[in-house]
mmCIF file of C-alpha atoms in Angstrom:
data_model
loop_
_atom_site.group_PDB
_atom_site.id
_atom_site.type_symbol
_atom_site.label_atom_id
_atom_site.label_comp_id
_atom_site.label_asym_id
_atom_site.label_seq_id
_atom_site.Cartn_x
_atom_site.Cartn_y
_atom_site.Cartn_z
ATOM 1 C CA UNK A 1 37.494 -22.434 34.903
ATOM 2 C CA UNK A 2 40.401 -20.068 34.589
ATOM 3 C CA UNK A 3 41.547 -18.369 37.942
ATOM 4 C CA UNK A 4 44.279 -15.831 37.549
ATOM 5 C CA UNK A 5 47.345 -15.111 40.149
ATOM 6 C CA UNK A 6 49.234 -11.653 39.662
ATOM 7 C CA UNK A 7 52.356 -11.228 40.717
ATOM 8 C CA UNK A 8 52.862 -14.562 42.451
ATOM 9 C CA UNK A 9 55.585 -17.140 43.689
ATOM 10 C CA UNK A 10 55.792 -21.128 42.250
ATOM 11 C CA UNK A 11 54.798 -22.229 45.889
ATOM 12 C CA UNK A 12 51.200 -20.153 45.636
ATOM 13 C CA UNK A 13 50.400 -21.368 41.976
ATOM 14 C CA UNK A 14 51.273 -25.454 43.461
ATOM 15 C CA UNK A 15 49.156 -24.832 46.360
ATOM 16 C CA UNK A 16 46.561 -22.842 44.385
ATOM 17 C CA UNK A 17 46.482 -26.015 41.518
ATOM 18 C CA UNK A 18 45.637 -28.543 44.899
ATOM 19 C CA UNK A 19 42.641 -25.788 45.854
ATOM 20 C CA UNK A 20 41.626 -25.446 42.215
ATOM 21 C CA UNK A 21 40.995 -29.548 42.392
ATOM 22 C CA UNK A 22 39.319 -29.797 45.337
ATOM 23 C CA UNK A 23 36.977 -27.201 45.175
ATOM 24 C CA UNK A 24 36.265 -27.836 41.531
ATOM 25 C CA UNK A 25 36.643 -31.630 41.153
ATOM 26 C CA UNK A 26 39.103 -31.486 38.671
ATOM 27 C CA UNK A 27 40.958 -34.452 39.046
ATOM 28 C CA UNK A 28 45.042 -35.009 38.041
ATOM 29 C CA UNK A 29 45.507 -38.292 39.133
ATOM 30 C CA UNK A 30 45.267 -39.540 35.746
ATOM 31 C CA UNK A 31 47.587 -37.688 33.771
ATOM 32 C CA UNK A 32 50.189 -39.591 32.255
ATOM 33 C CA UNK A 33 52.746 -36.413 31.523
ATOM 34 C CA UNK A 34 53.979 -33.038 31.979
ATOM 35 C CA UNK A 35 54.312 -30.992 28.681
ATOM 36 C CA UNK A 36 56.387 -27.741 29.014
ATOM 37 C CA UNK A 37 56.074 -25.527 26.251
ATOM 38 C CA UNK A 38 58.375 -22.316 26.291
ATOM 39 C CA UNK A 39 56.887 -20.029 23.613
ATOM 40 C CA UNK A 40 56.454 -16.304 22.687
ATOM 41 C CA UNK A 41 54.120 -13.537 23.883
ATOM 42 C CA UNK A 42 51.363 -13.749 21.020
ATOM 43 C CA UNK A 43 52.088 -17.509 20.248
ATOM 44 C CA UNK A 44 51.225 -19.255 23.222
ATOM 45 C CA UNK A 45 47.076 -19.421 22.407
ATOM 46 C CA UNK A 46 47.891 -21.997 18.977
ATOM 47 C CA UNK A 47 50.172 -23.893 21.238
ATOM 48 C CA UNK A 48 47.521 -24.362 23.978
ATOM 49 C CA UNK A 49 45.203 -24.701 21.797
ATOM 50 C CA UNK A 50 47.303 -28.110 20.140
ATOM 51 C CA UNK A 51 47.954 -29.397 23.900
ATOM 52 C CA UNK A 52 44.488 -29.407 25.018
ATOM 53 C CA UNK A 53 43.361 -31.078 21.646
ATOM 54 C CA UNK A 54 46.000 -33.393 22.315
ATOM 55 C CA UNK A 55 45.152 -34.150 25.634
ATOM 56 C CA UNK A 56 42.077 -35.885 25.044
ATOM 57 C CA UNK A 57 44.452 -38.923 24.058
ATOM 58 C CA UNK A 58 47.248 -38.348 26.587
ATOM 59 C CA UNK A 59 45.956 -36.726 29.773
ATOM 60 C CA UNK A 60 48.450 -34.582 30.963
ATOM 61 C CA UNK A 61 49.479 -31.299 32.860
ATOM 62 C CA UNK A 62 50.627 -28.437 30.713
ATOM 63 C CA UNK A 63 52.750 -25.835 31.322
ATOM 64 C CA UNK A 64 53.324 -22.749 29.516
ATOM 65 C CA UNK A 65 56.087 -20.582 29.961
ATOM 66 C CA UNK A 66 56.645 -16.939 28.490
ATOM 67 C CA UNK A 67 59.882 -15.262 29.598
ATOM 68 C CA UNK A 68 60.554 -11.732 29.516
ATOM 69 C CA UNK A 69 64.479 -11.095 30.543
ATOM 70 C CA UNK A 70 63.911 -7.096 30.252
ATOM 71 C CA UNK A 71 61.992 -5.353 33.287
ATOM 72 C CA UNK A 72 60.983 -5.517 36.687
ATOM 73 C CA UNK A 73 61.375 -8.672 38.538
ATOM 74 C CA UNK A 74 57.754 -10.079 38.159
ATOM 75 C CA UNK A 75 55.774 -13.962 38.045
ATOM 76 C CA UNK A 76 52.412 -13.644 36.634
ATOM 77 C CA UNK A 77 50.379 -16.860 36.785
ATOM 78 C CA UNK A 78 47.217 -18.406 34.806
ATOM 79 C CA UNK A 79 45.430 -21.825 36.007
ATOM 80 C CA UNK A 80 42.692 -23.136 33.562
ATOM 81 C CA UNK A 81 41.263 -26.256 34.510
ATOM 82 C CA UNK A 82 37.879 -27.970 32.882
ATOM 83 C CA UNK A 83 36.444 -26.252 29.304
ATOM 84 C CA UNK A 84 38.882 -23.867 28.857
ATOM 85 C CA UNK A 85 41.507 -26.717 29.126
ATOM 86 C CA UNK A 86 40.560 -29.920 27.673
ATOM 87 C CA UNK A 87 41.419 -32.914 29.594
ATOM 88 C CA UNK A 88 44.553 -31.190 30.880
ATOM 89 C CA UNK A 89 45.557 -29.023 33.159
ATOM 90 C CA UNK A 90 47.066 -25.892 32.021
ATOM 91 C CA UNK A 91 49.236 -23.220 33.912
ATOM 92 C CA UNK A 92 50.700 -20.294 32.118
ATOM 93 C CA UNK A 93 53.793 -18.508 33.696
ATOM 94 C CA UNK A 94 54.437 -15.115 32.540
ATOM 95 C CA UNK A 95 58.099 -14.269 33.843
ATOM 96 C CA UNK A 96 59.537 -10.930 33.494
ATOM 97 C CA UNK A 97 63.455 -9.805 34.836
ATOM 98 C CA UNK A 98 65.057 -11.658 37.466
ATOM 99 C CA UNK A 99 62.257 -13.975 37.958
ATOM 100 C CA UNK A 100 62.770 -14.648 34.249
ATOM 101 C CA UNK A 101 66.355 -15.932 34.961
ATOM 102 C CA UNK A 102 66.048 -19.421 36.027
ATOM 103 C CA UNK A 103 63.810 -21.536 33.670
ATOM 104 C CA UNK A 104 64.655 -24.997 35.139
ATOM 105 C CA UNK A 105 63.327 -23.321 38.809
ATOM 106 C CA UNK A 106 59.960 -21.868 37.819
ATOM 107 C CA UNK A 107 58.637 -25.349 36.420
ATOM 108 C CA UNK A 108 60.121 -27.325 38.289
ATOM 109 C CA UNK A 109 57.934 -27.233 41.158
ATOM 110 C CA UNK A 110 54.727 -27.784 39.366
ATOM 111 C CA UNK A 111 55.735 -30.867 37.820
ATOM 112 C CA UNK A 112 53.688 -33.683 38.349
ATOM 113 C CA UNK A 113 55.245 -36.497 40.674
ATOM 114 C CA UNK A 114 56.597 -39.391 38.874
ATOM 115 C CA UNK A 115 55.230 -38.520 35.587
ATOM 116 C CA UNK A 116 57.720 -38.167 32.481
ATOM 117 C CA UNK A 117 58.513 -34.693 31.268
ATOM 118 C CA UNK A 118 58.253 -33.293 28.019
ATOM 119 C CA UNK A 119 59.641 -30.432 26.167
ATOM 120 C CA UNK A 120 57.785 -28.668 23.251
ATOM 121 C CA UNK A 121 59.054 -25.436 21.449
ATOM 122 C CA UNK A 122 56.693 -23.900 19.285
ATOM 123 C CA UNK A 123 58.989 -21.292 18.096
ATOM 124 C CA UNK A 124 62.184 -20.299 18.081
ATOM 125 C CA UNK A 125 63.973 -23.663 20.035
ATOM 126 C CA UNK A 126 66.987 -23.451 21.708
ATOM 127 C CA UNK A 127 70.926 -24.097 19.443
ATOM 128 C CA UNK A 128 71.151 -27.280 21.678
ATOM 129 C CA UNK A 129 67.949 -28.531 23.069
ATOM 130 C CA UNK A 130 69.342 -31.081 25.415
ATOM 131 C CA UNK A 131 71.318 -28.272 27.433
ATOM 132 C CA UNK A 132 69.013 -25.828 27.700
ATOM 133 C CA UNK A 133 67.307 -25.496 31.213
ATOM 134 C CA UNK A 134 63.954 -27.352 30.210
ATOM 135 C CA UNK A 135 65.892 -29.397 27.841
ATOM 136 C CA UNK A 136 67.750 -31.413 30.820
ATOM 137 C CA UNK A 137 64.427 -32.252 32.561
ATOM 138 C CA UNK A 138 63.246 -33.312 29.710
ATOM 139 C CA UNK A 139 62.862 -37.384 28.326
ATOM 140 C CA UNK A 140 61.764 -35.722 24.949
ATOM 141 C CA UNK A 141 62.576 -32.675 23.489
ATOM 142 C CA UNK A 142 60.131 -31.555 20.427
ATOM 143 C CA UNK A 143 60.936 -29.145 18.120
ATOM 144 C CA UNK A 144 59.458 -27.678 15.010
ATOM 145 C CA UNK A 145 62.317 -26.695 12.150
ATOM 146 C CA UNK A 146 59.381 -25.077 10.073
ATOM 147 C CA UNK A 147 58.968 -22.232 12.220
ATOM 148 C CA UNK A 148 59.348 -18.868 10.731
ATOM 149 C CA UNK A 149 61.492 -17.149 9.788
ATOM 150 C CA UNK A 150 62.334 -20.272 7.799
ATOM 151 C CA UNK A 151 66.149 -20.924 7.930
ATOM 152 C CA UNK A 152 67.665 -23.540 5.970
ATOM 153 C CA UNK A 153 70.080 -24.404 7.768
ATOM 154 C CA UNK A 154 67.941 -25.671 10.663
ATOM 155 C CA UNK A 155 68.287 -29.480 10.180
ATOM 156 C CA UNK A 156 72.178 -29.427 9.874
ATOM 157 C CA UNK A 157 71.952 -27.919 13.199
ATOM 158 C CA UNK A 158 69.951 -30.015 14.779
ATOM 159 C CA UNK A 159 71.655 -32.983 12.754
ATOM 160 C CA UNK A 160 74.758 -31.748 14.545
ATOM 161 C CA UNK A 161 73.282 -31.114 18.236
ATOM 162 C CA UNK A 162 70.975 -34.365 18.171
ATOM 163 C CA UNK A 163 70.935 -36.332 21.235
ATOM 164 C CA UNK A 164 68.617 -39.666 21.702
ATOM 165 C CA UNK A 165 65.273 -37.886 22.950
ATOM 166 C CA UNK A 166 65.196 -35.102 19.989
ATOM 167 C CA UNK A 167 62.689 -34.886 17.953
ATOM 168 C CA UNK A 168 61.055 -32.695 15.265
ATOM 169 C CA UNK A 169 57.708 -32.276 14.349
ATOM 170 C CA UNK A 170 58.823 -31.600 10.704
ATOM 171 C CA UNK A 171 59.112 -35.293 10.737
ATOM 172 C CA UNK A 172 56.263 -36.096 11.873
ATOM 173 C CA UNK A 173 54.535 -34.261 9.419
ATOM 174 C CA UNK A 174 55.795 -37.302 6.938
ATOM 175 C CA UNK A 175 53.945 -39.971 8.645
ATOM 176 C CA UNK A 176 51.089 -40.419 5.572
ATOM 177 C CA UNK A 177 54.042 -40.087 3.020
ATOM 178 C CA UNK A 178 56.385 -42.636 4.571
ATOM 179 C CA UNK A 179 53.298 -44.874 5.019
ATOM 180 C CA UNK A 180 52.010 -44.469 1.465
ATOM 181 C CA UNK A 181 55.705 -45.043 -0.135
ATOM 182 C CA UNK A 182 56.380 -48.235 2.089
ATOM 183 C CA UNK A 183 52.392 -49.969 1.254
ATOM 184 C CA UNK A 184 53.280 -49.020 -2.594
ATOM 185 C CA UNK A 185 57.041 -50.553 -2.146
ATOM 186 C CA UNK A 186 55.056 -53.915 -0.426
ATOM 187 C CA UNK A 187 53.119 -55.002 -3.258
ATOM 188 C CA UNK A 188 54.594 -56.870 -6.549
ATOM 189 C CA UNK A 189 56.800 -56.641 -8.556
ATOM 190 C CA UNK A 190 59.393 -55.916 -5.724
ATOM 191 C CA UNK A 191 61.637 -54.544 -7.666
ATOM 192 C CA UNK A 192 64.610 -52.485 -6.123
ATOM 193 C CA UNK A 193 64.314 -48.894 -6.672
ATOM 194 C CA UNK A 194 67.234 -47.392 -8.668
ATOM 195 C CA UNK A 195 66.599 -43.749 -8.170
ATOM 196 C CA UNK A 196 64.221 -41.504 -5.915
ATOM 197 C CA UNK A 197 63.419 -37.607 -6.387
ATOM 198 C CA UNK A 198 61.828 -35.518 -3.888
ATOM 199 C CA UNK A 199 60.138 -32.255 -4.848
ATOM 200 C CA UNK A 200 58.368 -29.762 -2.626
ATOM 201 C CA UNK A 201 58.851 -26.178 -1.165
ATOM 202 C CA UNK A 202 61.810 -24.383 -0.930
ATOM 203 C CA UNK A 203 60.757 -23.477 3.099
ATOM 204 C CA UNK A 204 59.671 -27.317 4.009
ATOM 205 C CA UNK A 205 62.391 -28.731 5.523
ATOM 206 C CA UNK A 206 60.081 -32.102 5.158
ATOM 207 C CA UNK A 207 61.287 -32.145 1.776
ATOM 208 C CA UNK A 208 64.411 -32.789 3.017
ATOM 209 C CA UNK A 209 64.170 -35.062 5.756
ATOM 210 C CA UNK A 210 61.968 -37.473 3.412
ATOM 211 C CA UNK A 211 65.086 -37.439 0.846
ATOM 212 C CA UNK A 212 67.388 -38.227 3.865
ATOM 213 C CA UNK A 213 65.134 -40.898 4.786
ATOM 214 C CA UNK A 214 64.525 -42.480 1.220
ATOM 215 C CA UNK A 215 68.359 -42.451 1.253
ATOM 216 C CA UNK A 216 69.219 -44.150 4.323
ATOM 217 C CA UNK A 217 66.527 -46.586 3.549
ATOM 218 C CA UNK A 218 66.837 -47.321 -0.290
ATOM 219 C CA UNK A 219 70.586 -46.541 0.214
ATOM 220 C CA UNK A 220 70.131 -45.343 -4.123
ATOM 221 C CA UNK A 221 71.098 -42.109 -5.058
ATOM 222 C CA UNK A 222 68.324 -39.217 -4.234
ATOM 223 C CA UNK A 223 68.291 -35.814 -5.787
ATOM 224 C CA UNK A 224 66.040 -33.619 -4.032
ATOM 225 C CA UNK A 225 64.649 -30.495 -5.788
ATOM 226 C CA UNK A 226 62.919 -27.108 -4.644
ATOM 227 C CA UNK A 227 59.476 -25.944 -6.682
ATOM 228 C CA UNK A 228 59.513 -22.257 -7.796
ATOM 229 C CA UNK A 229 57.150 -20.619 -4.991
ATOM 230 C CA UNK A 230 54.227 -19.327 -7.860
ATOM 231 C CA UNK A 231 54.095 -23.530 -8.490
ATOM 232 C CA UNK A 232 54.140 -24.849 -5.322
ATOM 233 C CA UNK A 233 54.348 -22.858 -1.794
ATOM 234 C CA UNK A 234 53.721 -25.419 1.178
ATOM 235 C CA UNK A 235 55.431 -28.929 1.957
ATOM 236 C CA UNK A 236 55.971 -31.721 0.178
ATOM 237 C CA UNK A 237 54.974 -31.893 -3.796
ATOM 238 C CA UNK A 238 55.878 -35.046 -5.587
ATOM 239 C CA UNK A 239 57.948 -38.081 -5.272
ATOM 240 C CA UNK A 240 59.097 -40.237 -8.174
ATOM 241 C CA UNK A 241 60.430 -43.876 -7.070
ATOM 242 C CA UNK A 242 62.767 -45.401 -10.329
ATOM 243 C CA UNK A 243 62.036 -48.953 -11.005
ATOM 244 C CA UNK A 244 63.382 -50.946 -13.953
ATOM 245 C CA UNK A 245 59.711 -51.472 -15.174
ATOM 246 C CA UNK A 246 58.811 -47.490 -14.889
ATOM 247 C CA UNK A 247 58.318 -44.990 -12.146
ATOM 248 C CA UNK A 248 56.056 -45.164 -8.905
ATOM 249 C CA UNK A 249 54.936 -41.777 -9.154
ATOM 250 C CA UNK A 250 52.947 -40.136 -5.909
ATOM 251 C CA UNK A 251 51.760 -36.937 -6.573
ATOM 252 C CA UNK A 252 49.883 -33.927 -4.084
ATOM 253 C CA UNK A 253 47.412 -31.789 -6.170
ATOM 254 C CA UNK A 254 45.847 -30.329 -3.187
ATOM 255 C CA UNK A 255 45.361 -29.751 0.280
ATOM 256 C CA UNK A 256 43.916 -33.260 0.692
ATOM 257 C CA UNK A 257 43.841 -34.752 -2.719
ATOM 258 C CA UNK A 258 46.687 -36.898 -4.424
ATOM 259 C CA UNK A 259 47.428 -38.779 -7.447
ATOM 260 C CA UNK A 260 49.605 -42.133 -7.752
ATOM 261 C CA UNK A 261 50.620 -42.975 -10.768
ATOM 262 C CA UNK A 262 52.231 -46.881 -11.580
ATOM 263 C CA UNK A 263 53.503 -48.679 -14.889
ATOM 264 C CA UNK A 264 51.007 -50.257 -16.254
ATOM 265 C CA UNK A 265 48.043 -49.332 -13.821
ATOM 266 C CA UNK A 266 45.329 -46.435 -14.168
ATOM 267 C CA UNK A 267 45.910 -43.697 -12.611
ATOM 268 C CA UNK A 268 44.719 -43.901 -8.582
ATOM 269 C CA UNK A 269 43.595 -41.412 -6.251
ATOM 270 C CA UNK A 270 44.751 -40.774 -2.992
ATOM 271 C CA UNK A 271 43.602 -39.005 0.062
ATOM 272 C CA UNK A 272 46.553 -37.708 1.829
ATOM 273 C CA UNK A 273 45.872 -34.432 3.909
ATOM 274 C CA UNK A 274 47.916 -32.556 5.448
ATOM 275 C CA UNK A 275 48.679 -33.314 9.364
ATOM 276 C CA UNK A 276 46.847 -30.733 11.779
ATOM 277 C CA UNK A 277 49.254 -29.563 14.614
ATOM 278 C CA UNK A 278 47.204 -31.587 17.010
ATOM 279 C CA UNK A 279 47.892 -34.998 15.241
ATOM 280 C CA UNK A 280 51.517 -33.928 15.042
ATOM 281 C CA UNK A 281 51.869 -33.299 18.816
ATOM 282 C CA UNK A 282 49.161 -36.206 19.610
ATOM 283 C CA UNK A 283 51.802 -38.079 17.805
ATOM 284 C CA UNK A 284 54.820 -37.265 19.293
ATOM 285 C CA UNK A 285 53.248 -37.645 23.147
ATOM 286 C CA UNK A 286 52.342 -41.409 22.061
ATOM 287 C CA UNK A 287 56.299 -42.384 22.639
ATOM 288 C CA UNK A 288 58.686 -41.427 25.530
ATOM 289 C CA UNK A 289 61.274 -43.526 24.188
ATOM 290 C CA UNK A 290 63.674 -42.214 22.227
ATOM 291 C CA UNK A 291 62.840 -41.703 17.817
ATOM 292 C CA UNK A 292 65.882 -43.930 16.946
ATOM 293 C CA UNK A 293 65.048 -43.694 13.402
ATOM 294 C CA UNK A 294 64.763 -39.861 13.619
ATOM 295 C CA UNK A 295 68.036 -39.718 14.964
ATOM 296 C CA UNK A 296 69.173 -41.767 12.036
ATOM 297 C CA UNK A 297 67.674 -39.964 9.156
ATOM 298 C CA UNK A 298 68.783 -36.383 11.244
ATOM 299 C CA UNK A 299 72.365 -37.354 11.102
ATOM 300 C CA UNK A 300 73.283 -40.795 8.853
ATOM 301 C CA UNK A 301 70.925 -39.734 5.864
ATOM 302 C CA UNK A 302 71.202 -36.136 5.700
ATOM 303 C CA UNK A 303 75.173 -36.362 5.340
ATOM 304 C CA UNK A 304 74.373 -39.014 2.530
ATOM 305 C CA UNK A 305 72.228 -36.582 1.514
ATOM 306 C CA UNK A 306 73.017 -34.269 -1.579
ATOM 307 C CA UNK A 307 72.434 -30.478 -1.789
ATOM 308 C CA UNK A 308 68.960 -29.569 -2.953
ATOM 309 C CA UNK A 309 68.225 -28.496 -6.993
ATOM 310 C CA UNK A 310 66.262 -25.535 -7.957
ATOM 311 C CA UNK A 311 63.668 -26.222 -10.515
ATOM 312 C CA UNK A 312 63.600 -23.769 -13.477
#
C-alpha cells in the first residue's frame, strides 16, 4: 500500500503512519531499527529497493530523505507499507527550500521510540559523517567510497574523519576474500607469509582496503597494484600470499568463478561471487556496535600502507 501526502508537515506523516497501521494491520512493533538514507533525486528506488530486501532479516522503519535547498519552501511525503515495502516500513521525504534546511528536524520525529538509528548514504556522503545532521543521531554511519564519480582519495578522507560507528560498505564487500585468505592461512604448513600483493581495479577502493588489512594483519610488506581497465574493470582481481615453500595464489576469473592456486596442490576452484547490495547492507544492519577492526584497517593499515603500482 503506498498512500501519498503533498505538501505536508512531519506531525501529519507521524499521525498518518499510526492510521496507515491501524486501518491496514501493518504492524511496527517489531522493528528492531530506524535506517535513514539521505540520497539523490533518481537514486533513491536502488536504495529502497536494498532496504526492503534487507529488511526481511532486520525489521525495521526506513526513511528516505531527498533534499532540494533551491525553491519554494515545500515537504512532500510518501508512506509504503506491505508489498511495496518488504517487511519495513518506508517513508520518503521530498524537501525542497526552507523546509530543506534542517535535516536533523524532518526525521527526527518519525523515528521509532527506543530503537537504534542508522545512517546510510548511497551517494555522495557527507566530508565528516559524524557531524553532519543525520550523522549525530546516528549509532552507525554507512557509507559507500565506490560511489561515482570514483575519487581516489576517498579512503584517506574517511581514514582521517573516522570516528567509532563509521563504516563503509567498500569493506564489506571483502567479507568472502578475507574469509577465503584466513581458511587458506589455517591449514598446514603455517608458514609466515613474507610478502602479499593485491591486484584489482584502478576505481575499487576494495583493492585498497584489503592491502591495508593484509598489512595490519600480516604486518609484511604489501605492494598493491592497479590492472589496466581493457584487463580488468571491476573490484578485486588477484592476491598472491609469499610463503617460503611457494605462493598461495587466489585468483577471480569471473563474476562468480575463482581459481586458487597452492605449492604443490592441483589447481582448485572457487566460488566467490560478488556481494549484492542487499547482503552488503543486510550485513552492516547485523551490528550496532562499533567495526573496531574497520576503524583499524581505515586508519593504522592504510598509513602502513604504500602507494598503489600501475601495471604495464
Amino acid at each position: 500500500m503506498i498512500v501519498d501526502l503533498p505538501d505536508t508537515t512531519v506531525s501529519t506523516i507521524a499521525r498518518s503512519l499510526v492510521k496507515v497501521r491501524e486501518d491496514g494491520g501493518a504492524v511496527a512493533l517489531g522493528r528492531v531499527l530506524t535506517l535513514v538514507i539521505p540520497t539523490s533525486h533518481g537514486l533513491e528506488e536502488d536504495a529502497i529497493e536494498a532496504a526492503n530486501d534487507a529488511s526481511r532479516e532486520h525489521p525495521m522503519r526506513v526513511i528516505v530523505l531527498i533534499s532540494h535547498p533551491e525553491g519554494e519552501s515545500r515537504l512532500d511525503a510518501q508512506i509504503r507499507v506491505g508489498g511495496d515495502a518488504g517487511a519495513s516500513e518506508v517513508v520518503v521525504l521530498r524537501a525542497a527550500g526552507a523546509a530543506a534546511s534542517n535535516e536533523e528536524s524532518l526525521v527526527t520525529g518519525l523515528l521509532l521510540p527506543d530503537a537504534p538509528v542508522v545512517a546510510w548514504w548511497p551517494d555522495h556522503p557527507p566530508a565528516v559523517p559524524r557531524e553532519s545532521p543525520i550523522g549525530r543521531i546516528a549509532q552507525r554511519r554507512i557509507t559507500d567510497a565506490s560511489t561515482t564519480p570514483y575519487d581516489a582519495e576517498r579512503l584517506s578522507e574517511l581514514g582521517a574523519v573516522y570516528s567509532p560507528g563509521d563504516t563503509d560498505l567498500a569493506w564489506t564487500r571483502l567479507t568472502r576474500w578475507r574469509e577465503q585468505l584466513a581458511a587458506e592461512l589455517d591449514q598446514p604448513p603455517y608458514l609466515p607469509v613474507t610478502a602479499v600483493e593485491v591486484v584489482g581495479s584502478g576505481s575499487s577502493p576494495s583493492t585498497g582496503l584489503l592491502a591495508a588489512w593484509l598489512r595490519l594483519k600480516l604486518d609484511v610488506p604489501v605492494t598493491w597494484r592497479f590492472a589496466p581497465r581493457e584487463k580488468w574493470e571491476h573490484g578485486i582481481q588477484r592476491v598472491v600470499l609469499t610463503r617460503a615453500n611457494g605462493d598461495i595464489v587466489v585468483e577471480r576469473i569471473g563474476e562468480v568463478d575463482a581459481v586458487l592456486r597452492q605449492p604443490g596442490q592441483p589447481e582448485h576452484d572457487l566460488v566467490l561471487p560478488r556481494r549484492t547490495l542487499r547482503e552488503c547492507l543486510a550485513e552492516e544492519l547485523r551490528r550496532l556496535d562499533p567495526d573496531v577492526l574497520y576503524g583499524r584497517v581505515i586508519t593504522e593499515g592504510w598509513e602502513l600502507l604504500g602507494p598503489p603500482l600501475v601495471e604495464e
